[in-house]
Amino acid sequence: MATLIDGKAIAKDIRREIAKEAAAFTEKYGVKPCLKVILVGDDPASCIYVNNKQKACEKAGIDAETLRLGAETKTEELLGLIGKLNADKLVNGILVQLPLPAHIDEKKVLDAINPEKDVDGFHPMNAGKLLEGEALLEPCTPKGCIELLKRMNVEIAGKNAAVVGRSNLVGKPVALMLLRLNATVTVCHSKTKDLGDVLRRADIVVAAAGKPGLVTGDMLKDGAVLLDVGINRLEDGSITGDIDFESASKRASMITPVPGGVGPMTIAMLLKNTMLAAEAQNA
Ligand code: NDP
């Protein structure tokens, strides 16, 4: 039976470490590291995410404020607000909660964030730096996956890694990060002919497809390490991942649960990025 990778406990350790860094920063500069979160509209899931982010920041000693804008907000108004936050020296991080209402030009908005304050790591400048292997601010969920592997002492160099999903948010960045750490990486997507054929060769599997139970035990190599990024809400309201936990945990050496695996790491990495941004801006 596989060892459970307790993302909740690992994220808690990281948040504790960040609280120390934030306290040292506040002592040194006389101000707390500061994150501004912009929420447009009142999508219930987004409201929960934003509240969780704000609470986690406050607990870690990071000054966080959520700026709530009406669903009718225009792209230009949002760009104006981002311009002000970009210019404010006391603001270290800016996060625009996605998804934005359909009438807003999401790309234009994300591209307007000063890359030095882009704590989500979505700006093309940071994506380019990630490709070159030298980004300071990397996307939080992929960064959380790598941190889990490191904290569980999983050897990455020389291993075969398979990533299921190729989104700019998760699949592509996590593949680049694994590659940088010298894994041999295969990226799978919806047109991949035989997923099991690829996964059965993988020592590390990162599943980020958004398809409940897509990866089953028979598709896996014995002893594989499994990170399940998927968050899928079932009809009964429960949350499940992309990996069929029951069959997969019989083959794997380590596996993340859903919830309580990769999810908590995303917020921990947001706090980490806010600290990194604050320190870099004051260096
Ligand atoms: P996207 O929908 O943007 O991307 C999904 C990817 O999975 C696509 O590349 C798609 O391929 C691929 N895919 C879909 N079906 C299959 C299949 N049958 N076989 C192989 N590949 C497939 O999703 P995201 O990357 O944004 O998110 C993925 C999952 O992770 C979601 O469940 C999301 O909720 C969750 N998530 C969790 C986070 C966390 O904090 N834990 C944070 C962010 C996301 P193609 O490109 O060909 O369409």
JSON list of N, CA and C in Angstrom, two decimals, residues 84-145:
[
{"chain": "A", "resi": 84, "resn": "LYS", "atom": "N", "xyz": [-2.41, 51.38, -10.89]},
{"chain": "A", "resi": 84, "resn": "LYS", "atom": "CA", "xyz": [-2.18, 52.01, -9.58]},
{"chain": "A", "resi": 84, "resn": "LYS", "atom": "C", "xyz": [-1.42, 51.09, -8.64]},
{"chain": "A", "resi": 85, "resn": "LEU", "atom": "N", "xyz": [-1.82, 49.82, -8.63]},
{"chain": "A", "resi": 85, "resn": "LEU", "atom": "CA", "xyz": [-1.14, 48.85, -7.74]},
{"chain": "A", "resi": 85, "resn": "LEU", "atom": "C", "xyz": [0.30, 48.61, -8.20]},
{"chain": "A", "resi": 86, "resn": "ASN", "atom": "N", "xyz": [0.50, 48.61, -9.53]},
{"chain": "A", "resi": 86, "resn": "ASN", "atom": "CA", "xyz": [1.87, 48.46, -10.06]},
{"chain": "A", "resi": 86, "resn": "ASN", "atom": "C", "xyz": [2.77, 49.58, -9.54]},
{"chain": "A", "resi": 87, "resn": "ALA", "atom": "N", "xyz": [2.18, 50.79, -9.46]},
{"chain": "A", "resi": 87, "resn": "ALA", "atom": "CA", "xyz": [2.98, 51.98, -9.10]},
{"chain": "A", "resi": 87, "resn": "ALA", "atom": "C", "xyz": [3.16, 52.12, -7.59]},
{"chain": "A", "resi": 88, "resn": "ASP", "atom": "N", "xyz": [2.37, 51.40, -6.81]},
{"chain": "A", "resi": 88, "resn": "ASP", "atom": "CA", "xyz": [2.41, 51.55, -5.35]},
{"chain": "A", "resi": 88, "resn": "ASP", "atom": "C", "xyz": [3.56, 50.72, -4.77]},
{"chain": "A", "resi": 89, "resn": "LYS", "atom": "N", "xyz": [4.56, 51.41, -4.25]},
{"chain": "A", "resi": 89, "resn": "LYS", "atom": "CA", "xyz": [5.77, 50.72, -3.75]},
{"chain": "A", "resi": 89, "resn": "LYS", "atom": "C", "xyz": [5.49, 49.81, -2.57]},
{"chain": "A", "resi": 90, "resn": "LEU", "atom": "N", "xyz": [4.37, 50.06, -1.87]},
{"chain": "A", "resi": 90, "resn": "LEU", "atom": "CA", "xyz": [4.06, 49.23, -0.70]},
{"chain": "A", "resi": 90, "resn": "LEU", "atom": "C", "xyz": [3.35, 47.93, -1.07]},
{"chain": "A", "resi": 91, "resn": "VAL", "atom": "N", "xyz": [2.94, 47.83, -2.33]},
{"chain": "A", "resi": 91, "resn": "VAL", "atom": "CA", "xyz": [2.28, 46.60, -2.80]},
{"chain": "A", "resi": 91, "resn": "VAL", "atom": "C", "xyz": [3.32, 45.68, -3.44]},
{"chain": "A", "resi": 92, "resn": "ASN", "atom": "N", "xyz": [3.52, 44.51, -2.86]},
{"chain": "A", "resi": 92, "resn": "ASN", "atom": "CA", "xyz": [4.53, 43.58, -3.38]},
{"chain": "A", "resi": 92, "resn": "ASN", "atom": "C", "xyz": [3.97, 42.55, -4.35]},
{"chain": "A", "resi": 93, "resn": "GLY", "atom": "N", "xyz": [2.71, 42.17, -4.14]},
{"chain": "A", "resi": 93, "resn": "GLY", "atom": "CA", "xyz": [2.11, 41.14, -5.00]},
{"chain": "A", "resi": 93, "resn": "GLY", "atom": "C", "xyz": [0.72, 41.53, -5.44]},
{"chain": "A", "resi": 94, "resn": "ILE", "atom": "N", "xyz": [0.40, 41.18, -6.69]},
{"chain": "A", "resi": 94, "resn": "ILE", "atom": "CA", "xyz": [-0.95, 41.44, -7.22]},
{"chain": "A", "resi": 94, "resn": "ILE", "atom": "C", "xyz": [-1.48, 40.12, -7.78]},
{"chain": "A", "resi": 95, "resn": "LEU", "atom": "N", "xyz": [-2.70, 39.77, -7.39]},
{"chain": "A", "resi": 95, "resn": "LEU", "atom": "CA", "xyz": [-3.30, 38.53, -7.90]},
{"chain": "A", "resi": 95, "resn": "LEU", "atom": "C", "xyz": [-4.71, 38.86, -8.38]},
{"chain": "A", "resi": 96, "resn": "VAL", "atom": "N", "xyz": [-4.99, 38.53, -9.62]},
{"chain": "A", "resi": 96, "resn": "VAL", "atom": "CA", "xyz": [-6.36, 38.67, -10.14]},
{"chain": "A", "resi": 96, "resn": "VAL", "atom": "C", "xyz": [-7.00, 37.30, -10.11]},
{"chain": "A", "resi": 97, "resn": "GLN", "atom": "N", "xyz": [-8.06, 37.16, -9.32]},
{"chain": "A", "resi": 97, "resn": "GLN", "atom": "CA", "xyz": [-8.71, 35.84, -9.20]},
{"chain": "A", "resi": 97, "resn": "GLN", "atom": "C", "xyz": [-9.41, 35.50, -10.52]},
{"chain": "A", "resi": 98, "resn": "LEU", "atom": "N", "xyz": [-9.12, 34.31, -11.02]},
{"chain": "A", "resi": 98, "resn": "LEU", "atom": "CA", "xyz": [-9.76, 33.83, -12.25]},
{"chain": "A", "resi": 98, "resn": "LEU", "atom": "C", "xyz": [-10.86, 32.83, -11.90]},
{"chain": "A", "resi": 99, "resn": "PRO", "atom": "N", "xyz": [-11.87, 32.63, -12.70]},
{"chain": "A", "resi": 99, "resn": "PRO", "atom": "CA", "xyz": [-12.08, 33.29, -14.00]},
{"chain": "A", "resi": 99, "resn": "PRO", "atom": "C", "xyz": [-12.66, 34.69, -13.84]},
{"chain": "A", "resi": 100, "resn": "LEU", "atom": "N", "xyz": [-12.37, 35.55, -14.83]},
{"chain": "A", "resi": 100, "resn": "LEU", "atom": "CA", "xyz": [-12.99, 36.88, -14.87]},
{"chain": "A", "resi": 100, "resn": "LEU", "atom": "C", "xyz": [-14.29, 36.77, -15.66]},
{"chain": "A", "resi": 101, "resn": "PRO", "atom": "N", "xyz": [-15.24, 37.70, -15.44]},
{"chain": "A", "resi": 101, "resn": "PRO", "atom": "CA", "xyz": [-16.46, 37.69, -16.25]},
{"chain": "A", "resi": 101, "resn": "PRO", "atom": "C", "xyz": [-16.11, 37.72, -17.74]},
{"chain": "A", "resi": 102, "resn": "ALA", "atom": "N", "xyz": [-16.95, 37.09, -18.56]},
{"chain": "A", "resi": 102, "resn": "ALA", "atom": "CA", "xyz": [-16.63, 36.85, -19.97]},
{"chain": "A", "resi": 102, "resn": "ALA", "atom": "C", "xyz": [-16.33, 38.12, -20.76]},
{"chain": "A", "resi": 103, "resn": "HIS", "atom": "N", "xyz": [-16.92, 39.27, -20.38]},
{"chain": "A", "resi": 103, "resn": "HIS", "atom": "CA", "xyz": [-16.72, 40.49, -21.18]},
{"chain": "A", "resi": 103, "resn": "HIS", "atom": "C", "xyz": [-15.35, 41.13, -20.92]},
{"chain": "A", "resi": 104, "resn": "ILE", "atom": "N", "xyz": [-14.63, 40.64, -19.93]},
{"chain": "A", "resi": 104, "resn": "ILE", "atom": "CA", "xyz": [-13.31, 41.23, -19.62]},
{"chain": "A", "resi": 104, "resn": "ILE", "atom": "C", "xyz": [-12.21, 40.50, -20.40]},
{"chain": "A", "resi": 105, "resn": "ASP", "atom": "N", "xyz": [-11.28, 41.28, -20.95]},
{"chain": "A", "resi": 105, "resn": "ASP", "atom": "CA", "xyz": [-10.17, 40.71, -21.71]},
{"chain": "A", "resi": 105, "resn": "ASP", "atom": "C", "xyz": [-9.11, 40.19, -20.72]},
{"chain": "A", "resi": 106, "resn": "GLU", "atom": "N", "xyz": [-9.23, 38.89, -20.42]},
{"chain": "A", "resi": 106, "resn": "GLU", "atom": "CA", "xyz": [-8.40, 38.29, -19.36]},
{"chain": "A", "resi": 106, "resn": "GLU", "atom": "C", "xyz": [-6.90, 38.41, -19.66]},
{"chain": "A", "resi": 107, "resn": "LYS", "atom": "N", "xyz": [-6.55, 38.17, -20.91]},
{"chain": "A", "resi": 107, "resn": "LYS", "atom": "CA", "xyz": [-5.13, 38.20, -21.26]},
{"chain": "A", "resi": 107, "resn": "LYS", "atom": "C", "xyz": [-4.54, 39.60, -21.07]},
{"chain": "A", "resi": 108, "resn": "LYS", "atom": "N", "xyz": [-5.33, 40.59, -21.53]},
{"chain": "A", "resi": 108, "resn": "LYS", "atom": "CA", "xyz": [-4.88, 41.98, -21.40]},
{"chain": "A", "resi": 108, "resn": "LYS", "atom": "C", "xyz": [-4.66, 42.33, -19.92]},
{"chain": "A", "resi": 109, "resn": "VAL", "atom": "N", "xyz": [-5.57, 41.85, -19.09]},
{"chain": "A", "resi": 109, "resn": "VAL", "atom": "CA", "xyz": [-5.50, 42.15, -17.65]},
{"chain": "A", "resi": 109, "resn": "VAL", "atom": "C", "xyz": [-4.27, 41.48, -17.03]},
{"chain": "A", "resi": 110, "resn": "LEU", "atom": "N", "xyz": [-4.08, 40.19, -17.30]},
{"chain": "A", "resi": 110, "resn": "LEU", "atom": "CA", "xyz": [-2.94, 39.48, -16.70]},
{"chain": "A", "resi": 110, "resn": "LEU", "atom": "C", "xyz": [-1.61, 40.04, -17.20]},
{"chain": "A", "resi": 111, "resn": "ASP", "atom": "N", "xyz": [-1.59, 40.43, -18.48]},
{"chain": "A", "resi": 111, "resn": "ASP", "atom": "CA", "xyz": [-0.35, 40.97, -19.06]},
{"chain": "A", "resi": 111, "resn": "ASP", "atom": "C", "xyz": [-0.02, 42.35, -18.49]},
{"chain": "A", "resi": 112, "resn": "ALA", "atom": "N", "xyz": [-1.02, 43.01, -17.89]},
{"chain": "A", "resi": 112, "resn": "ALA", "atom": "CA", "xyz": [-0.79, 44.37, -17.36]},
{"chain": "A", "resi": 112, "resn": "ALA", "atom": "C", "xyz": [-0.11, 44.36, -15.99]},
{"chain": "A", "resi": 113, "resn": "ILE", "atom": "N", "xyz": [-0.13, 43.20, -15.34]},
{"chain": "A", "resi": 113, "resn": "ILE", "atom": "CA", "xyz": [0.49, 43.13, -14.00]},
{"chain": "A", "resi": 113, "resn": "ILE", "atom": "C", "xyz": [2.01, 43.23, -14.13]},
{"chain": "A", "resi": 114, "resn": "ASN", "atom": "N", "xyz": [2.61, 44.08, -13.30]},
{"chain": "A", "resi": 114, "resn": "ASN", "atom": "CA", "xyz": [4.06, 44.16, -13.29]},
{"chain": "A", "resi": 114, "resn": "ASN", "atom": "C", "xyz": [4.64, 42.77, -13.00]},
{"chain": "A", "resi": 115, "resn": "PRO", "atom": "N", "xyz": [5.47, 42.22, -13.91]},
{"chain": "A", "resi": 115, "resn": "PRO", "atom": "CA", "xyz": [5.98, 40.85, -13.71]},
{"chain": "A", "resi": 115, "resn": "PRO", "atom": "C", "xyz": [6.65, 40.65, -12.35]},
{"chain": "A", "resi": 116, "resn": "GLU", "atom": "N", "xyz": [7.18, 41.72, -11.79]},
{"chain": "A", "resi": 116, "resn": "GLU", "atom": "CA", "xyz": [7.84, 41.59, -10.47]},
{"chain": "A", "resi": 116, "resn": "GLU", "atom": "C", "xyz": [6.82, 41.39, -9.35]},
{"chain": "A", "resi": 117, "resn": "LYS", "atom": "N", "xyz": [5.54, 41.72, -9.64]},
{"chain": "A", "resi": 117, "resn": "LYS", "atom": "CA", "xyz": [4.49, 41.58, -8.63]},
{"chain": "A", "resi": 117, "resn": "LYS", "atom": "C", "xyz": [3.53, 40.44, -8.98]},
{"chain": "A", "resi": 118, "resn": "ASP", "atom": "N", "xyz": [3.88, 39.69, -10.02]},
{"chain": "A", "resi": 118, "resn": "ASP", "atom": "CA", "xyz": [2.99, 38.65, -10.57]},
{"chain": "A", "resi": 118, "resn": "ASP", "atom": "C", "xyz": [3.12, 37.36, -9.76]},
{"chain": "A", "resi": 119, "resn": "VAL", "atom": "N", "xyz": [2.50, 37.33, -8.58]},
{"chain": "A", "resi": 119, "resn": "VAL", "atom": "CA", "xyz": [2.69, 36.21, -7.66]},
{"chain": "A", "resi": 119, "resn": "VAL", "atom": "C", "xyz": [2.04, 34.91, -8.13]},
{"chain": "A", "resi": 120, "resn": "ASP", "atom": "N", "xyz": [1.17, 34.98, -9.15]},
{"chain": "A", "resi": 120, "resn": "ASP", "atom": "CA", "xyz": [0.60, 33.76, -9.73]},
{"chain": "A", "resi": 120, "resn": "ASP", "atom": "C", "xyz": [1.55, 33.17, -10.78]},
{"chain": "A", "resi": 121, "resn": "GLY", "atom": "N", "xyz": [2.51, 33.98, -11.22]},
{"chain": "A", "resi": 121, "resn": "GLY", "atom": "CA", "xyz": [3.49, 33.50, -12.21]},
{"chain": "A", "resi": 121, "resn": "GLY", "atom": "C", "xyz": [2.92, 33.29, -13.61]},
{"chain": "A", "resi": 122, "resn": "PHE", "atom": "N", "xyz": [1.82, 34.00, -13.93]},
{"chain": "A", "resi": 122, "resn": "PHE", "atom": "CA", "xyz": [1.16, 33.79, -15.23]},
{"chain": "A", "resi": 122, "resn": "PHE", "atom": "C", "xyz": [1.64, 34.75, -16.32]},
{"chain": "A", "resi": 123, "resn": "HIS", "atom": "N", "xyz": [2.35, 35.82, -15.93]},
{"chain": "A", "resi": 123, "resn": "HIS", "atom": "CA", "xyz": [2.75, 36.82, -16.93]},
{"chain": "A", "resi": 123, "resn": "HIS", "atom": "C", "xyz": [3.69, 36.19, -17.96]},
{"chain": "A", "resi": 124, "resn": "PRO", "atom": "N", "xyz": [3.53, 36.54, -19.25]},
{"chain": "A", "resi": 124, "resn": "PRO", "atom": "CA", "xyz": [4.40, 35.93, -20.29]},
{"chain": "A", "resi": 124, "resn": "PRO", "atom": "C", "xyz": [5.89, 36.09, -19.99]},
{"chain": "A", "resi": 125, "resn": "MET", "atom": "N", "xyz": [6.24, 37.19, -19.34]},
{"chain": "A", "resi": 125, "resn": "MET", "atom": "CA", "xyz": [7.65, 37.40, -18.99]},
{"chain": "A", "resi": 125, "resn": "MET", "atom": "C", "xyz": [8.12, 36.30, -18.01]},
{"chain": "A", "resi": 126, "resn": "ASN", "atom": "N", "xyz": [7.28, 36.00, -17.02]},
{"chain": "A", "resi": 126, "resn": "ASN", "atom": "CA", "xyz": [7.64, 34.95, -16.06]},
{"chain": "A", "resi": 126, "resn": "ASN", "atom": "C", "xyz": [7.57, 33.56, -16.69]},
{"chain": "A", "resi": 127, "resn": "ALA", "atom": "N", "xyz": [6.59, 33.38, -17.61]},
{"chain": "A", "resi": 127, "resn": "ALA", "atom": "CA", "xyz": [6.49, 32.09, -18.31]},
{"chain": "A", "resi": 127, "resn": "ALA", "atom": "C", "xyz": [7.76, 31.88, -19.15]},
{"chain": "A", "resi": 128, "resn": "GLY", "atom": "N", "xyz": [8.23, 32.94, -19.79]},
{"chain": "A", "resi": 128, "resn": "GLY", "atom": "CA", "xyz": [9.46, 32.87, -20.59]},
{"chain": "A", "resi": 128, "resn": "GLY", "atom": "C", "xyz": [10.67, 32.56, -19.72]},
{"chain": "A", "resi": 129, "resn": "LYS", "atom": "N", "xyz": [10.70, 33.21, -18.55]},
{"chain": "A", "resi": 129, "resn": "LYS", "atom": "CA", "xyz": [11.83, 32.96, -17.64]},
{"chain": "A", "resi": 129, "resn": "LYS", "atom": "C", "xyz": [11.79, 31.51, -17.14]},
{"chain": "A", "resi": 130, "resn": "LEU", "atom": "N", "xyz": [10.60, 30.99, -16.92]},
{"chain": "A", "resi": 130, "resn": "LEU", "atom": "CA", "xyz": [10.47, 29.59, -16.50]},
{"chain": "A", "resi": 130, "resn": "LEU", "atom": "C", "xyz": [11.06, 28.67, -17.57]},
{"chain": "A", "resi": 131, "resn": "LEU", "atom": "N", "xyz": [10.77, 29.00, -18.82]},
{"chain": "A", "resi": 131, "resn": "LEU", "atom": "CA", "xyz": [11.31, 28.23, -19.95]},
{"chain": "A", "resi": 131, "resn": "LEU", "atom": "C", "xyz": [12.83, 28.26, -19.94]},
{"chain": "A", "resi": 132, "resn": "GLU", "atom": "N", "xyz": [13.38, 29.43, -19.60]},
{"chain": "A", "resi": 132, "resn": "GLU", "atom": "CA", "xyz": [14.84, 29.56, -19.55]},
{"chain": "A", "resi": 132, "resn": "GLU", "atom": "C", "xyz": [15.42, 28.97, -18.27]},
{"chain": "A", "resi": 133, "resn": "GLY", "atom": "N", "xyz": [14.53, 28.64, -17.31]},
{"chain": "A", "resi": 133, "resn": "GLY", "atom": "CA", "xyz": [14.99, 28.01, -16.07]},
{"chain": "A", "resi": 133, "resn": "GLY", "atom": "C", "xyz": [15.43, 28.98, -15.01]},
{"chain": "A", "resi": 134, "resn": "GLU", "atom": "N", "xyz": [14.97, 30.23, -15.08]},
{"chain": "A", "resi": 134, "resn": "GLU", "atom": "CA", "xyz": [15.44, 31.19, -14.07]},
{"chain": "A", "resi": 134, "resn": "GLU", "atom": "C", "xyz": [14.33, 32.11, -13.53]},
{"chain": "A", "resi": 135, "resn": "ALA", "atom": "N", "xyz": [13.11, 31.60, -13.50]},
{"chain": "A", "resi": 135, "resn": "ALA", "atom": "CA", "xyz": [12.00, 32.44, -13.01]},
{"chain": "A", "resi": 135, "resn": "ALA", "atom": "C", "xyz": [12.03, 32.54, -11.49]},
{"chain": "A", "resi": 136, "resn": "LEU", "atom": "N", "xyz": [11.81, 33.74, -10.99]},
{"chain": "A", "resi": 136, "resn": "LEU", "atom": "CA", "xyz": [11.67, 33.92, -9.54]},
{"chain": "A", "resi": 136, "resn": "LEU", "atom": "C", "xyz": [10.24, 33.55, -9.13]},
{"chain": "A", "resi": 137, "resn": "LEU", "atom": "N", "xyz": [9.27, 34.03, -9.92]},
{"chain": "A", "resi": 137, "resn": "LEU", "atom": "CA", "xyz": [7.86, 33.79, -9.59]},
{"chain": "A", "resi": 137, "resn": "LEU", "atom": "C", "xyz": [7.30, 32.75, -10.56]},
{"chain": "A", "resi": 138, "resn": "GLU", "atom": "N", "xyz": [7.09, 31.54, -10.04]},
{"chain": "A", "resi": 138, "resn": "GLU", "atom": "CA", "xyz": [6.59, 30.43, -10.85]},
{"chain": "A", "resi": 138, "resn": "GLU", "atom": "C", "xyz": [5.15, 30.12, -10.44]},
{"chain": "A", "resi": 139, "resn": "PRO", "atom": "N", "xyz": [4.34, 29.59, -11.37]},
{"chain": "A", "resi": 139, "resn": "PRO", "atom": "CA", "xyz": [2.95, 29.27, -11.04]},
{"chain": "A", "resi": 139, "resn": "PRO", "atom": "C", "xyz": [2.85, 28.38, -9.79]},
{"chain": "A", "resi": 140, "resn": "CYS", "atom": "N", "xyz": [1.87, 28.70, -8.96]},
{"chain": "A", "resi": 140, "resn": "CYS", "atom": "CA", "xyz": [1.82, 28.14, -7.60]},
{"chain": "A", "resi": 140, "resn": "CYS", "atom": "C", "xyz": [1.54, 26.63, -7.56]},
{"chain": "A", "resi": 141, "resn": "THR", "atom": "N", "xyz": [0.60, 26.15, -8.35]},
{"chain": "A", "resi": 141, "resn": "THR", "atom": "CA", "xyz": [0.25, 24.72, -8.25]},
{"chain": "A", "resi": 141, "resn": "THR", "atom": "C", "xyz": [1.41, 23.83, -8.73]},
{"chain": "A", "resi": 142, "resn": "PRO", "atom": "N", "xyz": [2.00, 24.10, -9.91]},
{"chain": "A", "resi": 142, "resn": "PRO", "atom": "CA", "xyz": [3.16, 23.30, -10.32]},
{"chain": "A", "resi": 142, "resn": "PRO", "atom": "C", "xyz": [4.31, 23.38, -9.31]},
{"chain": "A", "resi": 143, "resn": "LYS", "atom": "N", "xyz": [4.53, 24.59, -8.80]},
{"chain": "A", "resi": 143, "resn": "LYS", "atom": "CA", "xyz": [5.61, 24.76, -7.82]},
{"chain": "A", "resi": 143, "resn": "LYS", "atom": "C", "xyz": [5.31, 23.92, -6.57]},
{"chain": "A", "resi": 144, "resn": "GLY", "atom": "N", "xyz": [4.03, 23.86, -6.20]},
{"chain": "A", "resi": 144, "resn": "GLY", "atom": "CA", "xyz": [3.62, 23.05, -5.05]},
{"chain": "A", "resi": 144, "resn": "GLY", "atom": "C", "xyz": [3.87, 21.57, -5.29]},
{"chain": "A", "resi": 145, "resn": "CYS", "atom": "N", "xyz": [3.65, 21.11, -6.52]},
{"chain": "A", "resi": 145, "resn": "CYS", "atom": "CA", "xyz": [3.91, 19.70, -6.87]},
{"chain": "A", "resi": 145, "resn": "CYS", "atom": "C", "xyz": [5.38, 19.37, -6.65]}
]
